[in-house]
Short mmCIF file of C-alpha atoms in Angstrom, two decimals:
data_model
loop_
_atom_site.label_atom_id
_atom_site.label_comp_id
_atom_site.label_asym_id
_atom_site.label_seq_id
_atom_site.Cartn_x
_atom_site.Cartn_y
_atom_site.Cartn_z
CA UNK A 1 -27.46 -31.02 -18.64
CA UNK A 2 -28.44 -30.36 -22.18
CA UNK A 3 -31.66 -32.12 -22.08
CA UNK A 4 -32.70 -30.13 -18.61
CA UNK A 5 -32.02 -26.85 -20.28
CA UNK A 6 -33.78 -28.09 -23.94
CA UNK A 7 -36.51 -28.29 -21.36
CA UNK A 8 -36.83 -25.32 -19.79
CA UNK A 9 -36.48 -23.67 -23.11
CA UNK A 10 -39.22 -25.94 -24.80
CA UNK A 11 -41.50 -25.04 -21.82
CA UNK A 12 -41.08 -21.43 -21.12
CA UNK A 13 -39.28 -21.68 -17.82
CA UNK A 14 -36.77 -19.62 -19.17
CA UNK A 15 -36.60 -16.82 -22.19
CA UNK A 16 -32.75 -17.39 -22.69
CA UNK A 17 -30.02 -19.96 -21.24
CA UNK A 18 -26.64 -18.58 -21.58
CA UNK A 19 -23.86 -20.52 -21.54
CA UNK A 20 -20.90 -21.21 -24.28
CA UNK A 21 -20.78 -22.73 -27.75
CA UNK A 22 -17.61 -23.37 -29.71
CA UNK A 23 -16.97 -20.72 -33.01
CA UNK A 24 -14.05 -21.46 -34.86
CA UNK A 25 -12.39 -23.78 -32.20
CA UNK A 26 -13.15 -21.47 -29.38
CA UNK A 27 -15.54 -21.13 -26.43
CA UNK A 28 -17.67 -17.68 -26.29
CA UNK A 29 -20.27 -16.39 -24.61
CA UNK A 30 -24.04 -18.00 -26.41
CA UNK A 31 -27.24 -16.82 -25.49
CA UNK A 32 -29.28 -20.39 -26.61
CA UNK A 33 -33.33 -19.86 -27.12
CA UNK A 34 -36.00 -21.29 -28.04
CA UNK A 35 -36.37 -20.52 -31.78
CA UNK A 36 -32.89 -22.18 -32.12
CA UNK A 37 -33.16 -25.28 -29.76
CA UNK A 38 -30.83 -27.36 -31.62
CA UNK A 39 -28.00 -25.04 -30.95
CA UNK A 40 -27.76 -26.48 -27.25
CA UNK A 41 -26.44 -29.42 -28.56
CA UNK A 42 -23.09 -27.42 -29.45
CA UNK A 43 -22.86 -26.04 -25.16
CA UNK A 44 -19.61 -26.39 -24.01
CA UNK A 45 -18.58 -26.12 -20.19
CA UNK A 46 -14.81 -26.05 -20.32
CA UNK A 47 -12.42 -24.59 -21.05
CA UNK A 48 -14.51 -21.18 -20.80
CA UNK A 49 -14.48 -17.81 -18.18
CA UNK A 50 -16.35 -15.12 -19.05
CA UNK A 51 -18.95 -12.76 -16.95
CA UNK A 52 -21.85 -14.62 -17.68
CA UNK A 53 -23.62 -12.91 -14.87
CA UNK A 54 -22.99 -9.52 -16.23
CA UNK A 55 -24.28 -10.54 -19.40
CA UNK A 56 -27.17 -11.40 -17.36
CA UNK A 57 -27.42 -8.15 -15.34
CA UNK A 58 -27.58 -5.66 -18.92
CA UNK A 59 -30.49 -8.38 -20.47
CA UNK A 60 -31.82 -7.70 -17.31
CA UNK A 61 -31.70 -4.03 -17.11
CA UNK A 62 -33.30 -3.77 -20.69
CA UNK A 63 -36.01 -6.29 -19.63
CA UNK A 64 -36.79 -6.43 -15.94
CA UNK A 65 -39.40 -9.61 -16.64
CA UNK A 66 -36.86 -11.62 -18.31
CA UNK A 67 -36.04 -15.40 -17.10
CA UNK A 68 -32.69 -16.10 -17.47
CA UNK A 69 -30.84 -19.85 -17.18
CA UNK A 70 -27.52 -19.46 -16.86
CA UNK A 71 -23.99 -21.87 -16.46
CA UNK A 72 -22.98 -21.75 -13.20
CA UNK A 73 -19.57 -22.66 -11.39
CA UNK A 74 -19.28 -21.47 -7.54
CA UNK A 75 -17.74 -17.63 -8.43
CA UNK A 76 -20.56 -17.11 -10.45
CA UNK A 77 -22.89 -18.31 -8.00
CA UNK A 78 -20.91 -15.81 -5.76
CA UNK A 79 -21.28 -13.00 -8.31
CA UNK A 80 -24.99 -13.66 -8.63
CA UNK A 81 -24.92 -13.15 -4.79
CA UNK A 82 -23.92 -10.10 -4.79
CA UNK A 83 -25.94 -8.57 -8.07
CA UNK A 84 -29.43 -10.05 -5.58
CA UNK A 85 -27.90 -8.05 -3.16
CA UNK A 86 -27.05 -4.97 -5.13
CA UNK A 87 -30.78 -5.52 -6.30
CA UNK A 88 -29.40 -5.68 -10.48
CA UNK A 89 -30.72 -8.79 -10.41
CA UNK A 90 -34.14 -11.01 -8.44
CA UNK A 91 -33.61 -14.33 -7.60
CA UNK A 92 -36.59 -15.37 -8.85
CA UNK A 93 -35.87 -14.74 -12.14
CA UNK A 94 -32.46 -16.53 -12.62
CA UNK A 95 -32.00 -20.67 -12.05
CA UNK A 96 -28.78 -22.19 -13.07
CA UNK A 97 -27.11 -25.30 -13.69
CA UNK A 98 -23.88 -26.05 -11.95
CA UNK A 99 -21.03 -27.11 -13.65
CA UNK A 100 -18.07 -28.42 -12.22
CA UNK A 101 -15.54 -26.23 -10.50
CA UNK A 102 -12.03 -27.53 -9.91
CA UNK A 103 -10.38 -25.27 -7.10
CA UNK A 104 -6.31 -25.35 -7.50
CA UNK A 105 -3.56 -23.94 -4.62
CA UNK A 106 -3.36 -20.88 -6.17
CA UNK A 107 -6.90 -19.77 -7.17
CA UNK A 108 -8.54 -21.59 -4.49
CA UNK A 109 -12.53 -20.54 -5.68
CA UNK A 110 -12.14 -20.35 -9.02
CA UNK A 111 -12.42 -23.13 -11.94
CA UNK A 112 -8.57 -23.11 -13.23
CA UNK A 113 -7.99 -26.38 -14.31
CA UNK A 114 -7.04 -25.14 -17.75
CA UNK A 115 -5.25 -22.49 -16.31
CA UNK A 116 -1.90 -23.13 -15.12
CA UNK A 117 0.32 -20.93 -13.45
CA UNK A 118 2.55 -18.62 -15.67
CA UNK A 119 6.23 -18.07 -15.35
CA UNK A 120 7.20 -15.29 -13.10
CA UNK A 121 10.32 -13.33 -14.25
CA UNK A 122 13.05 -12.97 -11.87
CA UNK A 123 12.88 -8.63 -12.18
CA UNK A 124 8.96 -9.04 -11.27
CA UNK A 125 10.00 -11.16 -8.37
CA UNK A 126 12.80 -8.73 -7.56
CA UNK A 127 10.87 -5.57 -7.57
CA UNK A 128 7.34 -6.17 -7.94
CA UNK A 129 4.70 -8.64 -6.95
CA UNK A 130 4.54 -12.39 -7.82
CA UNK A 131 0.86 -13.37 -8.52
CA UNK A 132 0.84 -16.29 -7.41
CA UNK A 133 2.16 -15.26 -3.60
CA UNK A 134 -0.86 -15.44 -0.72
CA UNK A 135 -1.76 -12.21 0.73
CA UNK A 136 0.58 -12.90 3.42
CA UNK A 137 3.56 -13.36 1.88
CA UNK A 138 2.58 -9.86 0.45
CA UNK A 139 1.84 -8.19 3.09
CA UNK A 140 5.37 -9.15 5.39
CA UNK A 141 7.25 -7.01 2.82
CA UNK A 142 6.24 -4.39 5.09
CA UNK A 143 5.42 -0.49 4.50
CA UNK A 144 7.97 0.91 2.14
CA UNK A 145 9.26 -2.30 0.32
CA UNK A 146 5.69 -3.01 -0.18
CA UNK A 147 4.34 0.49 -1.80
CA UNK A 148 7.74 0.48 -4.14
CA UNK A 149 6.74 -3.22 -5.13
CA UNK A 150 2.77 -1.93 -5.54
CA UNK A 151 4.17 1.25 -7.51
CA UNK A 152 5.81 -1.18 -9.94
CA UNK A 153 3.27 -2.74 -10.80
CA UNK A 154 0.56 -0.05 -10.94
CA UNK A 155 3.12 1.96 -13.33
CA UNK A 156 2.83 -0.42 -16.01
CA UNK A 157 -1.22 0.47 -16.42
CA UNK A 158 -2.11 1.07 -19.89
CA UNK A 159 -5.48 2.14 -18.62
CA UNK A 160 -7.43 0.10 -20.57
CA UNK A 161 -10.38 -1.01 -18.59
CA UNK A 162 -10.06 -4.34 -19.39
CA UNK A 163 -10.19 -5.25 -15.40
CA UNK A 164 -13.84 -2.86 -15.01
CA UNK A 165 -15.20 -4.06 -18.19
CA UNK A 166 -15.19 -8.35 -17.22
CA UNK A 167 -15.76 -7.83 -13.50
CA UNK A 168 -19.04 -9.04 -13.13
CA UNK A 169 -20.00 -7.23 -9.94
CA UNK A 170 -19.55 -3.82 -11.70
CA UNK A 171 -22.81 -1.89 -12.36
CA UNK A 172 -22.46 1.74 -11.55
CA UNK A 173 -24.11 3.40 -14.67
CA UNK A 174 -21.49 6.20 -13.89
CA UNK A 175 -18.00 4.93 -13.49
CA UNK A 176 -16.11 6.66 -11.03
CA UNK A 177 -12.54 6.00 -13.25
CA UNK A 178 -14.28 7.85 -15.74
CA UNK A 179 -14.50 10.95 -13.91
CA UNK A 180 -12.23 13.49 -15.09
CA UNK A 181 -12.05 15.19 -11.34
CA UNK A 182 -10.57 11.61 -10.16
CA UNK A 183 -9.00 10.07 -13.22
CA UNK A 184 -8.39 11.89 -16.74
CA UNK A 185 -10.09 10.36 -19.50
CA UNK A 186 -8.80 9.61 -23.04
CA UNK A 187 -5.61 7.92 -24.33
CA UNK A 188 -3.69 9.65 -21.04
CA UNK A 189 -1.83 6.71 -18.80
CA UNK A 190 -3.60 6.83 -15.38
CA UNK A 191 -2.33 8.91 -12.53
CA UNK A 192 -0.58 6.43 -10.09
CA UNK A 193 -1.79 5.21 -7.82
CA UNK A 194 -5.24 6.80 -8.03
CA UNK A 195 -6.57 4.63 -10.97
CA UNK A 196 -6.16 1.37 -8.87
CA UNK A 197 -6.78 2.61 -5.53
CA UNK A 198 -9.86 4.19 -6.77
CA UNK A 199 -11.17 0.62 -7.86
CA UNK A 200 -9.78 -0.94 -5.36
CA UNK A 201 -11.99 0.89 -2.64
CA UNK A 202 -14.60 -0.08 -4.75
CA UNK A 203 -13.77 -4.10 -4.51
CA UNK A 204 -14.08 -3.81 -0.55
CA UNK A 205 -17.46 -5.84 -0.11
CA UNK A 206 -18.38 -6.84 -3.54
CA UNK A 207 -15.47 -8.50 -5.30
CA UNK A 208 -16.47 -12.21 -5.37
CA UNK A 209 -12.11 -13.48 -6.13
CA UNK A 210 -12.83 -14.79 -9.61
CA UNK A 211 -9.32 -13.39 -11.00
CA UNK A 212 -11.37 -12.53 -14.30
CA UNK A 213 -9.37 -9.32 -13.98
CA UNK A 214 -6.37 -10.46 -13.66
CA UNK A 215 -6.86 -12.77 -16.61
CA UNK A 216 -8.00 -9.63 -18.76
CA UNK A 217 -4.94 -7.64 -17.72
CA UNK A 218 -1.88 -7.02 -20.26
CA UNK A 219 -0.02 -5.97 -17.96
CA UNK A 220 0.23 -8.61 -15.76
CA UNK A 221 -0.63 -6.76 -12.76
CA UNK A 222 -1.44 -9.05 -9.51
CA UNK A 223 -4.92 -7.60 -9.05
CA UNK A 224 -6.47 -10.28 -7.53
CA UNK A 225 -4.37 -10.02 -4.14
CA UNK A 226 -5.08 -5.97 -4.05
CA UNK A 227 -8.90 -7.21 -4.32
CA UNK A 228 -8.11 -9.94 -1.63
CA UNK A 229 -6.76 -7.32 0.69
CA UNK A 230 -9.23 -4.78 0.27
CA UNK A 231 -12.61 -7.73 0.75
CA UNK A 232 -10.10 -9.03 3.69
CA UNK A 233 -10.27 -5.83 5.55
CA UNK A 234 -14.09 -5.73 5.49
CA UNK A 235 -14.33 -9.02 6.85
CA UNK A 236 -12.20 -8.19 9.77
CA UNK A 237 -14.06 -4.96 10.47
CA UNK A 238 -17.30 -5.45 9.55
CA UNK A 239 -17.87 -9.76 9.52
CA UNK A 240 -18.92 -8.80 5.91
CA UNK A 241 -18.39 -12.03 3.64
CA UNK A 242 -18.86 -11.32 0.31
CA UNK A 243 -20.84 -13.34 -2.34
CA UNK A 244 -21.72 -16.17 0.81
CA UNK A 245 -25.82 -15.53 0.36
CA UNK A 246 -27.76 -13.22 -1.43
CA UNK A 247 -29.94 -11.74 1.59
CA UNK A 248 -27.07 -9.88 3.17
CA UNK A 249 -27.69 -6.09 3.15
CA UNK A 250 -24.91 -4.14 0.68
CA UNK A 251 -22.02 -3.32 2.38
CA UNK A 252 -21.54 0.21 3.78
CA UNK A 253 -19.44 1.28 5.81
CA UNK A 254 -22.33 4.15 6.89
CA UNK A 255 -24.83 1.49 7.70
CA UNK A 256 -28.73 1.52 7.24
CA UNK A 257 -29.22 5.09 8.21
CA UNK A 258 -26.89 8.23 8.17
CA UNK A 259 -27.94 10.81 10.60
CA UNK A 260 -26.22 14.20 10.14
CA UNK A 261 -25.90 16.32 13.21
CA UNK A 262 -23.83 19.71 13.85
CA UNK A 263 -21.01 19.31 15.80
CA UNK A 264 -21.41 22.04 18.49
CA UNK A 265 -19.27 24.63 18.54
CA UNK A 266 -16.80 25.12 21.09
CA UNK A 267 -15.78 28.07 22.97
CA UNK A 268 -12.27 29.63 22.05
CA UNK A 269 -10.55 30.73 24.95
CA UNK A 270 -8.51 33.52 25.89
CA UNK A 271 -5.18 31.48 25.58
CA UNK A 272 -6.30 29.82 22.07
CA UNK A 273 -7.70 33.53 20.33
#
């Protein structure tokens, strides 16, 4: 692995080849070039998450001719997917190496191996929502017992961003959440539910089931099943399966073309005037 991306350094394939390197006994984010070479010699694979794409997607805004190699497990394969698709990034300009992904029971796409399952408290299992349950299990709570259970854990939001910030399939250059018509800026907690169900809408068709959120949150909130919900119900409607290729058209609910037509008015009657 190191020697094939020495090489595509040493002959131009690619400007920059990010990946990780270890600082003070920990894994971040390293964009290795050219002028330091040598420095690939200190890539680590594992144990290391971090939005690699994204980091990808603002080189890429701030130089649309860049090449970019890049480490690549199957979500961020999936993220890349959908950034060709949102057009933030062009195939042509990012090649990858794949490194392994080892898929567990309870993230099945993501690389977790290092990441084992937390203890749930028994007053979150009481009255709010284990992470580690499968959509189903969540969703035969039924109507009421499930919004108190969703209120729960949305009420503990400290509004930091955190989950925005390391999702790698978030682009907008204006943020809805930072809207002050939808959610108030500043140090204010978020409204509830608003803050959440705002993003969530936002999820349906692009969120690729990384859990990077999830793994960002303080609060422990099980964002990675309201994600999972939200992507399941535009596969059911729409056959839309995100992240699966990168020639799929964006998803939208309006469709290629929107035509806007009055609706004709109709006569009031004696009996309705």
């Amino acid at each position: 692995m190191k020697e094939q991306i020495k090489s595509w350094l040493e002959q131009g394939t690619v400007d920059v080849f990010l990946g990780y390197r270890e600082v003070d006994h920990h894994p971040i984010p390293w964009c290795f070039t050219q002028e330091a070479i040598e420095e690939v010699d200190d890539l680590v694979v594992s144990p290391a998450r971090y939005s690699l794409e994204k980091i990808a997607t603002h080189m890429a805004a701030e130089d649309p001719d860049i090449r970019i190699g890049m480490l690549a497990r199957d979500c961020n394969n999936r993220a890349l997917n959908v950034l060709y698709v949102w057009n933030q990034l062009r195939p042509e300009q990012v090649v990858t190496v794949e490194a392994n992904c080892c898929p567990s029971p309870l993230k099945e796409h993501a690389d977790c191996s290092y990441l084992e399952p937390g203890t749930v408290g028994a007053y979150k299992k009481a009255v709010g929502i284990d992470n580690h349950l499968r959509l189903e299990a969540v969703e035969a709570y039924g109507p009421e017992e499930g919004r108190n259970r969703w209120m729960y854990e949305f009420q503990k939001c400290i509004k930091c961003y955190g989950c925005r910030n390391i999702c790698p399939v978030c682009f907008c250059r204006e943020c809805s959440l930072d809207h002050d018509d939808l959610v108030g800026t500043g140090p204010l907690l978020p409204d509830i539910p608003i803050f959440h169900l705002v993003r969530a809408v936002h999820m349906a068709g692009r969120c690729i089931d990384c859990g990077l959120c999830e793994d960002a949150c303080p609060m422990d909130i099980p964002l990675r099943l309201l994600y999972q919900k939200v992507n399941r119900i535009a596969m059911d409607l729409f056959d839309y399966r995100t992240g699966t290729s990168g020639d799929q058209p964006p998803f939208s609910i309006l469709g290629d073309r929107v035509t806007l037509e009055p609706k004709p008015i109709q006569p009031v009657t004696g009996a309705e005037a």
